[in-house]
Short mmCIF file of C-alpha atoms in Angstrom, two decimals:
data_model
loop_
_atom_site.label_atom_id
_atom_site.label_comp_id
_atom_site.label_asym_id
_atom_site.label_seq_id
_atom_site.Cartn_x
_atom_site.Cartn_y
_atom_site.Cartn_z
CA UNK A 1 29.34 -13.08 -3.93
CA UNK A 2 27.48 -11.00 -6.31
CA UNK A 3 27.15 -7.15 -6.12
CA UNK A 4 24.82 -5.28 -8.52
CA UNK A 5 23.48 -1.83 -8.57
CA UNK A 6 20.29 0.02 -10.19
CA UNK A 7 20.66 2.32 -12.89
CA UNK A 8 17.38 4.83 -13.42
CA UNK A 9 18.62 6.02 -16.87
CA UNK A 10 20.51 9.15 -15.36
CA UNK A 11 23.25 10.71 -16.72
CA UNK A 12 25.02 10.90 -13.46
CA UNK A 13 24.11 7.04 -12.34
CA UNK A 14 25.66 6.28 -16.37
CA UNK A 15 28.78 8.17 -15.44
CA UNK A 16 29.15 6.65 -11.71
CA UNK A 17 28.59 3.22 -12.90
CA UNK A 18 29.68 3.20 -16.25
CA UNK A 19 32.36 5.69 -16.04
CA UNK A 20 36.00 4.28 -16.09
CA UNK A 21 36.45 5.29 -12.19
CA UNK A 22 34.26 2.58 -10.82
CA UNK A 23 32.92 0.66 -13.84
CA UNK A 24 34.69 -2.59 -12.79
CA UNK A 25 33.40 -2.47 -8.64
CA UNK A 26 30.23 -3.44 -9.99
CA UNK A 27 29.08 -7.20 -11.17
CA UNK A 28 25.88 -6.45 -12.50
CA UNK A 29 23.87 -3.55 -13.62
CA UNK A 30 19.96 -3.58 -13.40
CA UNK A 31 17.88 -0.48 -15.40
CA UNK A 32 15.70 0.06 -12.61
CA UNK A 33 12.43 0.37 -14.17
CA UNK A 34 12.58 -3.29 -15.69
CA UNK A 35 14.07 -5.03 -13.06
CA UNK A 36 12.20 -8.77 -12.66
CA UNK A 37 13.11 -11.12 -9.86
CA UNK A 38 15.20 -13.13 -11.90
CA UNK A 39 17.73 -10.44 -12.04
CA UNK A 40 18.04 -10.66 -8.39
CA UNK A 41 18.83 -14.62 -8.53
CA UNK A 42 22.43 -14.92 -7.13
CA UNK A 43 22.71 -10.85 -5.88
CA UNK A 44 23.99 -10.81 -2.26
CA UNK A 45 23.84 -7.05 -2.47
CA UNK A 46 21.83 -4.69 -3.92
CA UNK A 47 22.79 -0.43 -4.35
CA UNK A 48 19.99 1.69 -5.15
CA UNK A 49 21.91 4.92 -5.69
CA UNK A 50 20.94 8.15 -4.45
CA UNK A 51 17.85 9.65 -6.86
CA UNK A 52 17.06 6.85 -7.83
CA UNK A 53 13.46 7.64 -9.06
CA UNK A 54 10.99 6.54 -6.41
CA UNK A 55 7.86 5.90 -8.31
CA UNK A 56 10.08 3.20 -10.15
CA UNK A 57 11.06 2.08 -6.42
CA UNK A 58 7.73 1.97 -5.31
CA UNK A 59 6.07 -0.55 -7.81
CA UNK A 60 9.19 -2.50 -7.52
CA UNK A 61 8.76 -2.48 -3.90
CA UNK A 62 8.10 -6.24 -3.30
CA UNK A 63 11.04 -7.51 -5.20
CA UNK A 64 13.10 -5.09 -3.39
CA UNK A 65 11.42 -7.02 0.11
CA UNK A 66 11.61 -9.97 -1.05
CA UNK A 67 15.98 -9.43 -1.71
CA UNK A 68 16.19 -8.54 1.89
CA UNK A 69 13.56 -11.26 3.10
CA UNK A 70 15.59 -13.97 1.28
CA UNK A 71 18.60 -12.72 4.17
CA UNK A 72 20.34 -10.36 1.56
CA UNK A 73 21.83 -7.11 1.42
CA UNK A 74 20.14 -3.49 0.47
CA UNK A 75 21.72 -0.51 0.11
CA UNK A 76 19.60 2.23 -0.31
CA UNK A 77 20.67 6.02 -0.78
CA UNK A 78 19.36 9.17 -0.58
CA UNK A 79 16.22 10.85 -2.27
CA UNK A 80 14.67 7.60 -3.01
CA UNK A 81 11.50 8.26 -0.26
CA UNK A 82 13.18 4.87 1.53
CA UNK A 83 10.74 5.50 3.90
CA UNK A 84 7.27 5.41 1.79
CA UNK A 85 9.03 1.35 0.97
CA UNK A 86 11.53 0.13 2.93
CA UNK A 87 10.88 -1.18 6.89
CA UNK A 88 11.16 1.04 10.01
CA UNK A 89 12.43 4.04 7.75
CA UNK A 90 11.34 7.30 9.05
CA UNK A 91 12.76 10.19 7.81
CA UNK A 92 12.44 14.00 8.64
CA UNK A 93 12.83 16.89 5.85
CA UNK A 94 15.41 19.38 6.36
CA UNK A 95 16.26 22.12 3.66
CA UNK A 96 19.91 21.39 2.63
CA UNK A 97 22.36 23.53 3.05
CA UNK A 98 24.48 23.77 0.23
CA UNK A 99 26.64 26.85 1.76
CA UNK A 100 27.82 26.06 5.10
CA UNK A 101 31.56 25.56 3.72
CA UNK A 102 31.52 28.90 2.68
CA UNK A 103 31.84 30.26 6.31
CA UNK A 104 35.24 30.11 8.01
CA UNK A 105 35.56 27.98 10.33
CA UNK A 106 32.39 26.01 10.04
CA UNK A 107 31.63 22.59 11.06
CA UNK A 108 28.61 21.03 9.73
CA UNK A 109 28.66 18.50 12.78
CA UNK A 110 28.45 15.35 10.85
CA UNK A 111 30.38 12.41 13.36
CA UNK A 112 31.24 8.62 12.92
CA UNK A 113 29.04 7.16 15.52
CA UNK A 114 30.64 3.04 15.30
CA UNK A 115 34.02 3.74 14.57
CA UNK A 116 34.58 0.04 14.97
CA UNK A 117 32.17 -0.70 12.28
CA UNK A 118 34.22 -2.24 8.87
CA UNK A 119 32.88 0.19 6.60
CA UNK A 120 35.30 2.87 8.16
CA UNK A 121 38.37 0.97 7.75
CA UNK A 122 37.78 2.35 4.22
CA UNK A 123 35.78 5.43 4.73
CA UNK A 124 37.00 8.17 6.77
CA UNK A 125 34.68 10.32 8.54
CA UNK A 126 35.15 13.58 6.98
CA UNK A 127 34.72 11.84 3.63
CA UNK A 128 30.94 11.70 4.28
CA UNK A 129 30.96 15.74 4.58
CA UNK A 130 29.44 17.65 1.72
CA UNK A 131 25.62 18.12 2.71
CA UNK A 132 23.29 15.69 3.14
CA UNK A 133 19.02 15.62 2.04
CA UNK A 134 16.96 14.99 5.68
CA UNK A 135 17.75 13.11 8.41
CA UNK A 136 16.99 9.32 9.34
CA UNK A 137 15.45 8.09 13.10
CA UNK A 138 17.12 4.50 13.15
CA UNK A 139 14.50 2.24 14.48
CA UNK A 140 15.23 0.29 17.72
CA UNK A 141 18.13 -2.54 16.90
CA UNK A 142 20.04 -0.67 13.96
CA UNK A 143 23.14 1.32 14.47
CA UNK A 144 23.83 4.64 13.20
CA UNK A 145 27.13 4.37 11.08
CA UNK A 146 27.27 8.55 11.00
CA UNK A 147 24.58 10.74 12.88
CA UNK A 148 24.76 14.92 12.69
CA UNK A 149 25.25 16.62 15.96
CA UNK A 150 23.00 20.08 15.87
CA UNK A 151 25.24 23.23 16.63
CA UNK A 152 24.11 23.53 19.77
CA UNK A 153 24.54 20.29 21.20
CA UNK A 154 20.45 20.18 21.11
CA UNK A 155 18.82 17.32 20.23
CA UNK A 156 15.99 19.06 17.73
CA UNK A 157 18.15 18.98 14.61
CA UNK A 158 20.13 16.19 15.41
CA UNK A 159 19.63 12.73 13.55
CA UNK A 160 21.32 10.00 11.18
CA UNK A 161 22.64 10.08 7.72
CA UNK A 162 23.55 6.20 7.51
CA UNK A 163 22.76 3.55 9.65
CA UNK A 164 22.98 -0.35 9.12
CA UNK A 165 19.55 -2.39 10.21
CA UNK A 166 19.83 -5.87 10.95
CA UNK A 167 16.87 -6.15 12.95
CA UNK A 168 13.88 -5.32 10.68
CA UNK A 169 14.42 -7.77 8.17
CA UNK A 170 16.39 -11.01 7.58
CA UNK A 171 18.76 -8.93 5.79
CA UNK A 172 21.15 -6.12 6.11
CA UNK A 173 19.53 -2.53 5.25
CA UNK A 174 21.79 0.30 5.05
CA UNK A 175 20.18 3.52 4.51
CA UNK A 176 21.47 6.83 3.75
CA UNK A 177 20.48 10.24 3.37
CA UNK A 178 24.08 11.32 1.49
CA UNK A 179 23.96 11.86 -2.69
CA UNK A 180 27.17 10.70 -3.73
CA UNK A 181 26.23 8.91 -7.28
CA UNK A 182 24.85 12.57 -8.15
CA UNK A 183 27.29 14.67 -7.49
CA UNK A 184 30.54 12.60 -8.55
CA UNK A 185 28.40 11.80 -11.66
CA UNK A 186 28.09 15.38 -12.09
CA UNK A 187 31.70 16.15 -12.16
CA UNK A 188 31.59 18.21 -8.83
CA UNK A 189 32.40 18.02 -5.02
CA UNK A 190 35.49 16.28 -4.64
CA UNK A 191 34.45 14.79 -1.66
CA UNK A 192 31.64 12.69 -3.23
CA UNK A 193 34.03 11.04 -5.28
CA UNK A 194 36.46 10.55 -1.75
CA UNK A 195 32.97 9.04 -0.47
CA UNK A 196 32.59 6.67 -3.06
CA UNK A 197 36.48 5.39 -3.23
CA UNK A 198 36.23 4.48 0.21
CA UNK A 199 32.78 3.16 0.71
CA UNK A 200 32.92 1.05 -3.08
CA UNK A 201 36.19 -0.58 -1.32
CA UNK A 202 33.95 -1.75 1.67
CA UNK A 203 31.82 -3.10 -0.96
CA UNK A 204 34.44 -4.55 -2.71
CA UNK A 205 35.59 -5.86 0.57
CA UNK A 206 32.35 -7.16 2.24
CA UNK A 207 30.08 -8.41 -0.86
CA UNK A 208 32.22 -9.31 -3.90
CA UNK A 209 34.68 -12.74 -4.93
CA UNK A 210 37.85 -11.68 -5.13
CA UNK A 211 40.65 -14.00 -6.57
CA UNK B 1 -3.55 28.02 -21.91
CA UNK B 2 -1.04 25.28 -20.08
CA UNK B 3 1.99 25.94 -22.78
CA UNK B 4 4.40 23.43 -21.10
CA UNK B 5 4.98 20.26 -19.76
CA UNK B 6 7.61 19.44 -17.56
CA UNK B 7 8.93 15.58 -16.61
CA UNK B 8 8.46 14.84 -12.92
CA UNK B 9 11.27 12.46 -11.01
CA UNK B 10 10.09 13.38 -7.43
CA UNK B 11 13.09 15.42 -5.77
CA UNK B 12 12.30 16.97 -3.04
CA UNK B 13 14.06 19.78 -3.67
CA UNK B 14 15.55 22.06 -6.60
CA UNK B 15 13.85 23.89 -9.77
CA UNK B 16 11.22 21.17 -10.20
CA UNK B 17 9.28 21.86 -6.74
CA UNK B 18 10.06 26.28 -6.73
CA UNK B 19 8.60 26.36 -10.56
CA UNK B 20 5.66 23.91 -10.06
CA UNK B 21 4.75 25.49 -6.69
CA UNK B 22 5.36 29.78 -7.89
CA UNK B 23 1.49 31.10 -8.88
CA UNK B 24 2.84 32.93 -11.67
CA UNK B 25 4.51 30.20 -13.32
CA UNK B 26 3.20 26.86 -11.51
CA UNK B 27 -0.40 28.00 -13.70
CA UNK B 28 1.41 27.82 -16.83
CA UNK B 29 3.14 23.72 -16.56
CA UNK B 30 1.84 21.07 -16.40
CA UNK B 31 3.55 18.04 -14.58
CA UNK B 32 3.36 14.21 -15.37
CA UNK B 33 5.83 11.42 -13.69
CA UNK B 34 9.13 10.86 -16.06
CA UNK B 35 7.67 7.08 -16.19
CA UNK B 36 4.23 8.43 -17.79
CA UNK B 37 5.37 10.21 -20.65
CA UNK B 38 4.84 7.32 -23.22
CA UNK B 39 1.03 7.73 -22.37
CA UNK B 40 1.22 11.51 -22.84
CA UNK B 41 -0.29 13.43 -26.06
CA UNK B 42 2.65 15.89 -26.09
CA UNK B 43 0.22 17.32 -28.85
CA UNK B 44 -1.33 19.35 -26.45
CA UNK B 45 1.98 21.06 -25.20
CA UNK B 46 4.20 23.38 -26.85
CA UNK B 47 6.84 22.86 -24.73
CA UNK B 48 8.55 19.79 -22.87
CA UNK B 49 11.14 20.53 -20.19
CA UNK B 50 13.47 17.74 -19.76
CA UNK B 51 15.76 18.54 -16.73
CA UNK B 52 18.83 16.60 -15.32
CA UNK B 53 16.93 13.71 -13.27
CA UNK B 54 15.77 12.31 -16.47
CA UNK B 55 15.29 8.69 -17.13
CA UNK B 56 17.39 9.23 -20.60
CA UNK B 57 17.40 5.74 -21.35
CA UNK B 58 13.80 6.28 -21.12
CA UNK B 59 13.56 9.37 -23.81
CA UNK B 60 15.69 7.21 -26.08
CA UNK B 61 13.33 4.56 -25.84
CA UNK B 62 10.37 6.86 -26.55
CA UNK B 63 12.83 9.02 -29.58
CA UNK B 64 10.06 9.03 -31.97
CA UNK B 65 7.10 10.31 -29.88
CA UNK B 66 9.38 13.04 -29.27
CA UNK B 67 10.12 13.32 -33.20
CA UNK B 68 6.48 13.54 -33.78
CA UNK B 69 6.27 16.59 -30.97
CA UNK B 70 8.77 18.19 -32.78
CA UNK B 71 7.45 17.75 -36.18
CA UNK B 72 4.32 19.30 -34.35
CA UNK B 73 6.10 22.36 -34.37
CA UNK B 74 7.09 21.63 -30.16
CA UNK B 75 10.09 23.12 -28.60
CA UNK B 76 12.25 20.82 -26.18
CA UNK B 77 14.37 21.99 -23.37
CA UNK B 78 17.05 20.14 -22.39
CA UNK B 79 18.79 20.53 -19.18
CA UNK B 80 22.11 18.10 -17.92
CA UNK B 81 24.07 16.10 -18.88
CA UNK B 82 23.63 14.00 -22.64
CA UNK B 83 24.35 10.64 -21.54
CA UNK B 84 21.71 8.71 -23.25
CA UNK B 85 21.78 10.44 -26.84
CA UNK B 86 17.79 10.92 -27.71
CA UNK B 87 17.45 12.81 -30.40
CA UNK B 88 20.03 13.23 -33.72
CA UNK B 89 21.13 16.41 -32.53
CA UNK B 90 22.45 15.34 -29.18
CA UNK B 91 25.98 14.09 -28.34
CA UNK B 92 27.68 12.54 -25.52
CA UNK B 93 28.19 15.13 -22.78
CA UNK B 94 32.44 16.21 -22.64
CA UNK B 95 33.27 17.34 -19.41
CA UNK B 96 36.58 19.59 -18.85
CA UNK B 97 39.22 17.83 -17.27
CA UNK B 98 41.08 20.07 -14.51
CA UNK B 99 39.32 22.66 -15.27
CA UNK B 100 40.31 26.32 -13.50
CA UNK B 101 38.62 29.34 -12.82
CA UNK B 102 38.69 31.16 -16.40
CA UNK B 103 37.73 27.61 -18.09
CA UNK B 104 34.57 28.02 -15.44
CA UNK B 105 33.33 31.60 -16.92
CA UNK B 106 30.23 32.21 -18.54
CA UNK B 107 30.39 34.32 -21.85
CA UNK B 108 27.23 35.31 -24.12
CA UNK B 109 27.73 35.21 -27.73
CA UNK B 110 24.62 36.38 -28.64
CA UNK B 111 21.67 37.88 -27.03
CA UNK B 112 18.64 35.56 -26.06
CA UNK B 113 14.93 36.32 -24.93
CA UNK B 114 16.01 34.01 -22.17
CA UNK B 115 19.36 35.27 -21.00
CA UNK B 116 18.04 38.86 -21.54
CA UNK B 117 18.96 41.17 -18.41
CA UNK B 118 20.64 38.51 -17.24
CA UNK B 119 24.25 39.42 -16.27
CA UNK B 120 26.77 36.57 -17.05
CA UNK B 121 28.89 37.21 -13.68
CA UNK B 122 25.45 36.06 -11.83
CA UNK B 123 26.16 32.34 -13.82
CA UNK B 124 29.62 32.14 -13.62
CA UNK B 125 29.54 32.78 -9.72
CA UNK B 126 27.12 31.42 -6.87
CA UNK B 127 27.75 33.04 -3.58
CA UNK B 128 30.99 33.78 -5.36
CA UNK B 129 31.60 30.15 -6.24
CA UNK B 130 32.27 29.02 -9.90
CA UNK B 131 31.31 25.83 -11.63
CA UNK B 132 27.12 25.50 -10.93
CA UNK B 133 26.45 26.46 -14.44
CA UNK B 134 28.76 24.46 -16.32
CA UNK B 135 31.50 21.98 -16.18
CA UNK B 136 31.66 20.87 -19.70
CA UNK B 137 29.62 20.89 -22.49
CA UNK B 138 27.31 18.90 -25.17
CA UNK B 139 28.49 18.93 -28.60
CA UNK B 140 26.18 20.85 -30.57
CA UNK B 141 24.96 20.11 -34.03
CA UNK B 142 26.21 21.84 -37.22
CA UNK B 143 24.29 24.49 -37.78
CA UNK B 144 23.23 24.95 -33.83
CA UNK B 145 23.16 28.57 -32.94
CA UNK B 146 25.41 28.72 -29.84
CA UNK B 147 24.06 31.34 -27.08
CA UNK B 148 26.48 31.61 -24.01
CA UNK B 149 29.91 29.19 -24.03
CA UNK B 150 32.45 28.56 -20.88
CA UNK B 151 35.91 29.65 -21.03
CA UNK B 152 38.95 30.55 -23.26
CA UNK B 153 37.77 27.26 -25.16
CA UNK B 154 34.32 28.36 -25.89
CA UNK B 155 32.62 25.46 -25.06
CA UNK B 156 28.68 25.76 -25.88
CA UNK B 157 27.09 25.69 -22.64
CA UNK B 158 24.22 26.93 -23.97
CA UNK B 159 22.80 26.51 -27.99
CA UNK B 160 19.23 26.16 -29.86
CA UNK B 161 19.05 24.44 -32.89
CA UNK B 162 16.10 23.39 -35.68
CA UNK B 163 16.71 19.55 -35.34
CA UNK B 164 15.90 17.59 -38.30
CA UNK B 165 12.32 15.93 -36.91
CA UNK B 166 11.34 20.18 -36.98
CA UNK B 167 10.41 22.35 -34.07
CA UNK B 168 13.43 23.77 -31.59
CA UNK B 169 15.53 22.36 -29.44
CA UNK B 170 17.41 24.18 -26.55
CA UNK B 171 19.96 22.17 -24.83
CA UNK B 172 21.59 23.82 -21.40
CA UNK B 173 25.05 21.38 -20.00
CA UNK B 174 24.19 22.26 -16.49
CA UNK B 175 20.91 21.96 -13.83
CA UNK B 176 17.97 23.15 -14.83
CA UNK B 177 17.68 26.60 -15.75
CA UNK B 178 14.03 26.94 -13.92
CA UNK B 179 16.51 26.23 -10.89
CA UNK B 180 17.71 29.62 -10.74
CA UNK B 181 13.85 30.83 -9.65
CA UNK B 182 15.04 32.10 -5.84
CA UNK B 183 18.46 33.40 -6.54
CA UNK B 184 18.87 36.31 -5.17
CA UNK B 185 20.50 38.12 -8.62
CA UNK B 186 19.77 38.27 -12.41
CA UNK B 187 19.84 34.74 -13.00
CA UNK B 188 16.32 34.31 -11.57
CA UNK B 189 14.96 35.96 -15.08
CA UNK B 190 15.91 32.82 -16.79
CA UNK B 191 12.96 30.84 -15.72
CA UNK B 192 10.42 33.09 -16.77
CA UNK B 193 11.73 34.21 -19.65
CA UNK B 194 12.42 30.54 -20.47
CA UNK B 195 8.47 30.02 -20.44
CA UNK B 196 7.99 33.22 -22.69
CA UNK B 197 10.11 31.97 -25.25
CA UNK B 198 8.15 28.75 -25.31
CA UNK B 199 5.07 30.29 -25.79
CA UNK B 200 6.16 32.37 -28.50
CA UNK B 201 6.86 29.56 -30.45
CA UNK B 202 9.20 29.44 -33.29
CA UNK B 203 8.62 33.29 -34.30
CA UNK B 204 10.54 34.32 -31.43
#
């Protein structure tokens, strides 16, 4: 079981990746603009991190098909447009609020929707809370791993900042609308780097050899 | 005339989309996709900005069209972090380790077009948080002039240099400084001032 992850030549996917926190929950790293099918021979799962740029993604678009079509994994993050490539992603704009910490009290109303789900016997909920770049509409057959609840119980702002979709494709397609490669690359918000330990150990868990 | 040309990596948000979009300023840059530039004549330009989504792997890749710029008389900004090293007078980024608030503050060393009117409590503090402008710094050159530094340790945050190739480069260890455009304090002079400088060329 192979895991490998894109690098778009950013100093914060060089840190994440490279850097000595997670450098070794990787087994392969693939500069995204030159990656050729042959990279993908023996990858059961693929991360494209957060910002990764999406013109690259674009014209690599029918490799990146053709990973899930072959009954493999894609992990895709946010700020990539997933949803001018990738199946049944629709996605809605929202202006991020980088502030809403700063008020006493606050709760940005982010939930764990499938507790059951593996990826949270790693991850805990309030782990995923820093701020998050839109929200996702999971198509019909995927299930929302963590959805945001608007303040007032309303459904208008409500949506999904990672779901898992085994429906649209042969494959598994996780999709996310949370930065985390960014901003622990960047040296700030603790709670990225919380994000990654726990979700990199589900990847560890659920796509790598161990032993 | 268009002075400046600034790298595109499609974020929706951030200085990018406020600079490109603002009448005064959008008029004045021009915008190509970070995977275009080896097909740009930077010739026409007199300024590049390179901001913290770059492909850096990328700008190493293309070093000497961005030697010949300079040696054109061009002036690069560069905004982030140095991972990549592209040009001879850029190091790997050094980020402080456990850093507190005083290692966090912003201190001018010497005044700059850009940074002029610009009161250094507005970039040491966000809302009142610190640690947006800087968490660490790029090693400058010998020889660099260094502008604005962070802490008790001075770290150069900020610093302009002649690199070797000719032309200027400024180099900024934090987001990009046309990312300050809608804050609501004295930071939001940076961006404007930044283009200013650019077109005044290597007089100014």
């Amino acid at each position: 079981m192979t895991l490998a992850v894109l690098d778009s030549g950013t100093y914060y996917h060089h840190e994440t990746i490279r850097g000595a926190r997670y450098r070794d929950r990787f087994d392969k790293v693939i500069y995204a603009p030159t990656l050729a099918e042959s990279d993908l021979d023996g990858v059961d799962a693929l991360i494209v991190p957060d910002r990764t740029h999406p013109r690259v993604l674009r014209a690599k678009r029918p490799l990146l098909l053709g990973h899930l079509a072959r009954g493999n994994t894609l992990i895709v993050l946010a700020e990539t447009a997933s949803h001018e490539w990738l199946p049944n992603v629709s996605w809605t704009f929202r202006p991020t609020n980088f502030w809403w910490w700063l008020e006493r009290g606050a709760d940005p109303g982010l939930r764990v929707a499938a507790p059951g789900h593996p990826l949270f016997g790693h991850l805990r909920g309030e782990d995923a809370v820093w701020h998050y770049h839109g929200v996702l509409h999971p198509p019909a057959g995927a299930e929302p791993l963590i959805v945001v609840e608007a303040p007032d119980g309303g459904g208008d702002h409500a949506g999904c900042l990672l779901y898992e979709d085994r429906a649209s494709a042969p494959g598994r397609l996780i999709v996310s609308t949370l930065d985390p490669f960014y901003h622990h690359g960047s040296h700030f918000m603790p709670a990225t780097t919380r994000f990654l330990d726990g979700f990199l150990a589900w990847t560890d868990a659920t796509f790598r050899r161990r032993g | 005339m268009i002075e400046t040309l600034l790298l595109d990596c499609e974020q929706t948000e951030g200085g990018q989309a406020i600079l490109l979009r603002r009448p005064d300023l959008g008029a004045r840059v021009d915008a190509v996709a970070m995977e275009d530039l080896p097909r740009v004549d930077l010739a026409r330009y007199r300024g590049l900005l390179i901001g913290l989504h770059a492909d850096q792997i990328l700008l190493q890749a293309q070093r000497p069209q961005l030697e010949r710029f300079l040696a054109g008389g061009g002036t690069i900004v560069f905004c982030g972090h140095v991972a990549h090293p592209f040009l001879e007078e850029l190091r790997p980024f050094e980020p402080m380790r456990g850093y507190r608030l005083d290692d966090l503050r912003v201190k001018f060393e010497r005044p700059h077009p850009i940074w002029a009117g610009v009161d250094a409590e507005h970039l040491t503090f966000r809302r009142g948080v610190a640690g947006f402008y800087g968490r660490g710094h790029n090693p400058p050159p010998a020889g660099a002039e260094i502008i604005n530094t962070l802490g008790p340790q001075r770290r150069a945050v900020d610093f302009v240099c002649r690199p070797s190739a000719g032309g200027r480069l400024l180099v900024h260890a934090g987001a990009d400084l046309w990312g300050y455009l809608e804050a609501d304090s004295s930071a939001s002079r940076m961006g404007p001032q930044l283009l200013d400088w650019i077109a005044a060329g290597a007089a100014a």
